[in-house]
Coordinates of C-alpha atoms and ligand atoms in Angstrom, one line a residue:
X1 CA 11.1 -2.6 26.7
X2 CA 13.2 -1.6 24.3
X3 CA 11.9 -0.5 20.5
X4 CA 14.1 -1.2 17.9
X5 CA 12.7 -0.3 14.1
X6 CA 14.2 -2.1 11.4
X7 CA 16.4 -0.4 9.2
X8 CA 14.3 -0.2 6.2
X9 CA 10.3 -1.3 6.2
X10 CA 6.7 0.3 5.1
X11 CA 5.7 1.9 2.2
X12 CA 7.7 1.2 -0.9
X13 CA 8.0 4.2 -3.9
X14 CA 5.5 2.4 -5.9
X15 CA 3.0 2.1 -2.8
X16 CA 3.7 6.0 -2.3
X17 CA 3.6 6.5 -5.7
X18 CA 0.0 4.5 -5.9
X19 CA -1.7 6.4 -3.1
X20 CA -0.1 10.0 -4.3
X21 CA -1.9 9.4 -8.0
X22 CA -5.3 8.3 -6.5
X23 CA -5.5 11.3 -4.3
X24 CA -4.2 13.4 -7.7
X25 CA -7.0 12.4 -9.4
X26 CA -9.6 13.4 -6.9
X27 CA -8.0 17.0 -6.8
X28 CA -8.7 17.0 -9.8
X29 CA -12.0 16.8 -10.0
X30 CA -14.5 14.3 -10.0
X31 CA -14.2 10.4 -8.7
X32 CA -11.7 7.9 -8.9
X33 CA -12.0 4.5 -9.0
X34 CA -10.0 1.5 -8.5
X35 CA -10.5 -2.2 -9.6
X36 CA -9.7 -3.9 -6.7
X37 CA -8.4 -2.5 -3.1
X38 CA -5.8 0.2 -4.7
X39 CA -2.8 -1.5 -2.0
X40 CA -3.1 -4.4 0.6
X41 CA -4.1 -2.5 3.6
X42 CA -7.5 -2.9 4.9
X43 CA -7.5 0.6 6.8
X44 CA -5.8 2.5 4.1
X45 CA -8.6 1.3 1.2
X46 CA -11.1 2.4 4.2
X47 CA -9.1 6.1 4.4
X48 CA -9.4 6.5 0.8
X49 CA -13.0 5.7 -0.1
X50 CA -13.7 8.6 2.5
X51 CA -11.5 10.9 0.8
X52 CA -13.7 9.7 -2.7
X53 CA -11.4 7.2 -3.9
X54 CA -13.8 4.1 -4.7
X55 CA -13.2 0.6 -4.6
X56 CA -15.0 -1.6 -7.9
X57 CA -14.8 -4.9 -8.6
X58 CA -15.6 -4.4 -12.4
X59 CA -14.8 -1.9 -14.7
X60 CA -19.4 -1.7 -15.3
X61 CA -19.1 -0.6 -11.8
X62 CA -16.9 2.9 -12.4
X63 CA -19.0 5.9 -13.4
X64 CA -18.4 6.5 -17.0
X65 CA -16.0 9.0 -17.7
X66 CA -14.3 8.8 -14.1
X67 CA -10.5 8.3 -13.7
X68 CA -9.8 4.5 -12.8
X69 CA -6.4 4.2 -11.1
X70 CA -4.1 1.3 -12.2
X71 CA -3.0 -0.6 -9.3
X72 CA 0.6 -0.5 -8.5
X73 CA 0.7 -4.2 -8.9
X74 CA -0.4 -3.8 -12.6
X75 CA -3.3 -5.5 -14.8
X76 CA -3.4 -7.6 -17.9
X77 CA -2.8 -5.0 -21.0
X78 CA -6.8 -6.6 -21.7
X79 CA -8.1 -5.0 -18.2
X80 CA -6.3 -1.4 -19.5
X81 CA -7.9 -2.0 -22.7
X82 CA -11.4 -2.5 -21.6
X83 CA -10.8 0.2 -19.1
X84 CA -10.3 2.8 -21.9
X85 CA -13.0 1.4 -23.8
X86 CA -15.4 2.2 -21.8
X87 CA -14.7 5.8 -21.7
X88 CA -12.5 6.1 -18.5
X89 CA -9.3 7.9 -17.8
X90 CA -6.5 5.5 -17.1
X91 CA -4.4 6.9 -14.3
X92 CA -1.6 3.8 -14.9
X93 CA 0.0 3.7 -11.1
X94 CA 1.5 0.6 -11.9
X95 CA 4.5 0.7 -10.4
X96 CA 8.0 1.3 -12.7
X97 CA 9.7 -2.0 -11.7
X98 CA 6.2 -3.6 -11.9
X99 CA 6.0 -2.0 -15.6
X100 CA 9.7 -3.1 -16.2
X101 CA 8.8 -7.4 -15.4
X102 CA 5.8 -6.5 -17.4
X103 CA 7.9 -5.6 -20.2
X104 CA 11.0 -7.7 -20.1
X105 CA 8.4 -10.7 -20.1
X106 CA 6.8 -9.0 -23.7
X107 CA 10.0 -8.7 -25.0
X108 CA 11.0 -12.1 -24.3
X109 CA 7.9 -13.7 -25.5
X110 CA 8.3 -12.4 -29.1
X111 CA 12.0 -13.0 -29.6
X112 CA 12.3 -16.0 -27.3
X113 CA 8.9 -17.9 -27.7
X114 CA 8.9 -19.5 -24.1
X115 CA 8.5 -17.3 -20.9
X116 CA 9.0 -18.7 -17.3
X117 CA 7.7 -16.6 -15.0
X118 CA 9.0 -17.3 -11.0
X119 CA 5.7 -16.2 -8.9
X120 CA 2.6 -17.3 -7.2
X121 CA 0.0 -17.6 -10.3
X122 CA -3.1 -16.3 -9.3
X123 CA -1.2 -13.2 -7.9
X124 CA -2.8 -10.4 -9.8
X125 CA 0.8 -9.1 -10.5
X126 CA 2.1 -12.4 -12.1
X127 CA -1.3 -12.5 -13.8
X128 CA -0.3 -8.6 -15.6
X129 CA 3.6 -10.4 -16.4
X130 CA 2.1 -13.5 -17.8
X131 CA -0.8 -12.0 -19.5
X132 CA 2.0 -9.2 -21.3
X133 CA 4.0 -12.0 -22.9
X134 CA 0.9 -14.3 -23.5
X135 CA 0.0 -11.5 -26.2
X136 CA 3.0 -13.0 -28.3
X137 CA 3.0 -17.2 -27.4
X138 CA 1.2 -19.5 -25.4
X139 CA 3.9 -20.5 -23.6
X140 CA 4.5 -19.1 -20.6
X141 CA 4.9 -20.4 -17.3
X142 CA 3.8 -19.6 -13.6
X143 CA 6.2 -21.2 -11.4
X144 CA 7.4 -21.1 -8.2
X145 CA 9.1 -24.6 -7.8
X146 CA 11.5 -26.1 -10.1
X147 CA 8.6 -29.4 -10.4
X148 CA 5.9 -26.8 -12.0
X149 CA 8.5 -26.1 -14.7
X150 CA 7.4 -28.5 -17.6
X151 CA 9.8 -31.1 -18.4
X152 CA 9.5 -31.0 -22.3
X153 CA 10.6 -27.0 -22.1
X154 CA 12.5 -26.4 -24.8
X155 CA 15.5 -23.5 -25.8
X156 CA 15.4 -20.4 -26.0
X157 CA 13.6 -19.4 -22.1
X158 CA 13.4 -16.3 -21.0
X159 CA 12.9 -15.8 -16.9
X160 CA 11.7 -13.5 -15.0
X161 CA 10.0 -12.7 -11.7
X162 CA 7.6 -11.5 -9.5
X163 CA 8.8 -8.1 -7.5
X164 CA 8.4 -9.8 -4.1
X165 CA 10.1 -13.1 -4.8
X166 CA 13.1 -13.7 -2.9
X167 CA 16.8 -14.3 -4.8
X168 CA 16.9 -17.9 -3.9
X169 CA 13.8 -18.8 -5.4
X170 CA 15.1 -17.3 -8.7
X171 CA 18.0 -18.8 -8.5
X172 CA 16.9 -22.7 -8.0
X173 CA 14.6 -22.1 -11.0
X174 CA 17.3 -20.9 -13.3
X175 CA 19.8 -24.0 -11.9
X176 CA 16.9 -26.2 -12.6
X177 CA 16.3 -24.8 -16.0
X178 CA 20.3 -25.5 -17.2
X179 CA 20.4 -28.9 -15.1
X180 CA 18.0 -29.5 -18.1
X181 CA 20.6 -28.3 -20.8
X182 CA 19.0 -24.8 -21.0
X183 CA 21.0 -22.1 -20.6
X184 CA 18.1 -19.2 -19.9
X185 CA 18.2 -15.4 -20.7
X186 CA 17.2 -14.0 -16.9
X187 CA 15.7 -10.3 -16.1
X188 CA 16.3 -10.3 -12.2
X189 CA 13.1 -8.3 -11.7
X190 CA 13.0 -8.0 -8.3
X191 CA 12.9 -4.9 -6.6
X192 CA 15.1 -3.2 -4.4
X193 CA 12.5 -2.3 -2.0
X194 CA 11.5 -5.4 -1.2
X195 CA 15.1 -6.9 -1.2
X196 CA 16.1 -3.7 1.6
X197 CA 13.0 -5.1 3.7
X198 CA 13.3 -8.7 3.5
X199 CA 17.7 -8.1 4.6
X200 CA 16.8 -5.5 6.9
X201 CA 14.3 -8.1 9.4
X202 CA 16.2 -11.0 9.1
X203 CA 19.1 -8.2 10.3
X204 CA 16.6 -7.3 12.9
X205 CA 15.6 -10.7 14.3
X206 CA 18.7 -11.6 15.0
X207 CA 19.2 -9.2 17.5
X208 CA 15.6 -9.0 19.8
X209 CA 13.4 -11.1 21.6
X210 CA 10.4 -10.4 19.7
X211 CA 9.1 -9.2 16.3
X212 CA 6.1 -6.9 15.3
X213 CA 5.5 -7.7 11.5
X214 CA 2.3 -4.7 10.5
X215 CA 0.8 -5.2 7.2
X216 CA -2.8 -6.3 5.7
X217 CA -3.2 -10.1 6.2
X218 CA -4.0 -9.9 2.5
X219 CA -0.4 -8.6 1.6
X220 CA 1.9 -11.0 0.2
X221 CA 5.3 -9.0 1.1
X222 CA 3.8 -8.7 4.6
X223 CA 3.6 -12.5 4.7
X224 CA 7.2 -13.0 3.4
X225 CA 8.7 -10.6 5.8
X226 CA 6.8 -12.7 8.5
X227 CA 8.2 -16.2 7.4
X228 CA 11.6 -14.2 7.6
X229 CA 11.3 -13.0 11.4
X230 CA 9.4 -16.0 12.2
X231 CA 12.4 -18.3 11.4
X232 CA 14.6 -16.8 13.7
X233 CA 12.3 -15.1 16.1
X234 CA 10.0 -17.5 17.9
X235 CA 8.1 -14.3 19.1
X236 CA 6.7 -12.7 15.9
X237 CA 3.9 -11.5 15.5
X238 CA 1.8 -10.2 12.7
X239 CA -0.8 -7.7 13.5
X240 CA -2.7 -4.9 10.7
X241 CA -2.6 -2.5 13.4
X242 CA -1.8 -0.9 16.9
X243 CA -5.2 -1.8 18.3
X244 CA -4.5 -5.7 18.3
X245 CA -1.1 -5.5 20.1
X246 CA -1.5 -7.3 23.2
X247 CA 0.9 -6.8 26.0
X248 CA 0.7 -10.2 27.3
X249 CA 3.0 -11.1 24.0
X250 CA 5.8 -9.4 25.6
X251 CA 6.3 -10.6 29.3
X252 CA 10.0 -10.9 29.6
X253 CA 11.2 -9.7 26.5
X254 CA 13.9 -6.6 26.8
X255 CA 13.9 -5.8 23.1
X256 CA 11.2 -6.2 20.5
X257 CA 11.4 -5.0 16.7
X258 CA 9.2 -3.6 14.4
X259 CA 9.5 -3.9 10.7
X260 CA 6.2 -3.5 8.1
X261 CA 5.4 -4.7 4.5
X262 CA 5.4 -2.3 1.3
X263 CA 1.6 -1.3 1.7
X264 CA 2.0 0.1 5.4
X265 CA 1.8 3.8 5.7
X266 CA 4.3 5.6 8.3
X267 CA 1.2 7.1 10.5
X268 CA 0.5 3.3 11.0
X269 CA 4.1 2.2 11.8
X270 CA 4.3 5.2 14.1
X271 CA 1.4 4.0 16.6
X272 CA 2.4 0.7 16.6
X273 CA 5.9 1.9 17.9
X274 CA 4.3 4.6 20.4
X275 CA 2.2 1.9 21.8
X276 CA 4.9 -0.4 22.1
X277 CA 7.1 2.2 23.8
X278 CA 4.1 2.5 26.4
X279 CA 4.2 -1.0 27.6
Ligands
F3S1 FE1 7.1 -1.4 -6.6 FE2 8.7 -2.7 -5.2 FE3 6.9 -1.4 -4.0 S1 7.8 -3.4 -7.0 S2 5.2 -1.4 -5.4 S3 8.6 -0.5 -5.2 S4 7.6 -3.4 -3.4

């Protein structure tokens, strides 16, 4: 069977980035903590609490005066407040373009007044963007379908959107937005990495027989770059790691491809390709 990798896939610069501060911080001396699972890989978090990066689910729960590492999907500028406050070092590995949709949406909340925000609320990513411009008005949107956008929105609107969202659902919010008469100031904040993945497995699905998608089950990239194989691959398959490939899957297939999500290490996308090549 024949192994073909997608072009671009795994861990983004910010994931990198992430992982390379955390590890920083424990050379340095003393523990790091991080609120929430520092990426959206099950075995990775498990790697790092053995090398003394710990996992909290409140801020009371890091030692006082420990490093707490920002997760590269960002928190609400309260969280980096109260993470300060309580006598912590803020190691801020949220990443740039993260940092950049958190900004845009400030900006545009205290000229604009009204910020619409394309991404899944509840996402603790959209939460950071939505809670930044939230600090200037209370108007501020979640959406992710043009019928979540409220109908009495008024000019000026400022848009902009979650990292991992794909163009198209950008796009039918902005048309929405100036079928309503409003012509909307857009920051296109999605990033590059995710763009390069989301091409490259639709690229790669057209040409095999069957698709290996490896990322957490948790990880909303991982999930979009499924939906993207799955449409044109019947034969995908999304597995966390090697160990739960099963060779029945591939009975008759000549090619299969590989491709990962932004939080899956190269050591992990290297097994899953040896083992692959074994069958
Ligand atoms: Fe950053 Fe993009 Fe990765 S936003 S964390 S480089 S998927």
């Amino acid at each position: 069977m024949k192994v073909v990798r997608a072009k671009h896939a795994g861990a983004c610069y910010g994931v990198q980035r992430a992982l390379d501060l955390a590890l920083k911080s424990v050379a340095d001396g003393g523990r790091a903590y991080t609120l929430g699972p520092l990426i959206h890989n099950p075995q990775v978090v498990e790697k790092l609490s053995d090398q003394g990066v710990t996992e909290v689910s409140a801020i009371e729960d890091a030692e006082r005066g420990s490093s707490v590492v920002i997760r590269s999907h960002g928190v609400t500028p309260q969280v980096m407040r109260a993470v300060a406050a309580a006598g912590n070092t803020v190691v801020d590995a949220t990443c740039p373009h993260v940092a950049r949709a958190q900004k845009a949406a400030a900006d545009m909340a205290r000229r604009l007044g009204s910020v619409v925000v394309v991404g899944e609320a509840g996402h603790p990513e959209v939460e950071g963007i939505v809670a930044c411009a939230r600090e200037s008005t209370e108007r501020v949107y979640a959406v992710t379908s043009p019928a979540e956008v409220p109908a009495d929105i008024e000019a000026p609107v400022g848009v902009v959107v979650q990292t991992t969202q794909q163009k198209d659902k950008l796009d039918e919010i902005v048309s929405h937005l100036r079928a309503l008469g409003i012509e909307p100031e857009v920051k296109n904040t999605i990033c590059f990495a995710t763009s390069q993945r989301q091409d490259a497995a639709a690229d790669l699905s057209e040409q095999v027989d069957a698709i290996v998608v490896i990322g957490g089950r948790n990880s909303s990239n991982t999930t979009r770059l499924f939906d993207i194989c799955a449409a044109q691959c019947e034969r995908t398959f999304h597995i966390e790691s090697a160990a739960e490939l099963d060779e029945s899957w591939f009975s008759g297939v000549g090619a299969v491809g590989v491709t990962a999500g932004a939080s899956t290490p190269e050591d992990q996308i290297a097994e899953v390709v040896a083992r692959l090549e074994r069958m």
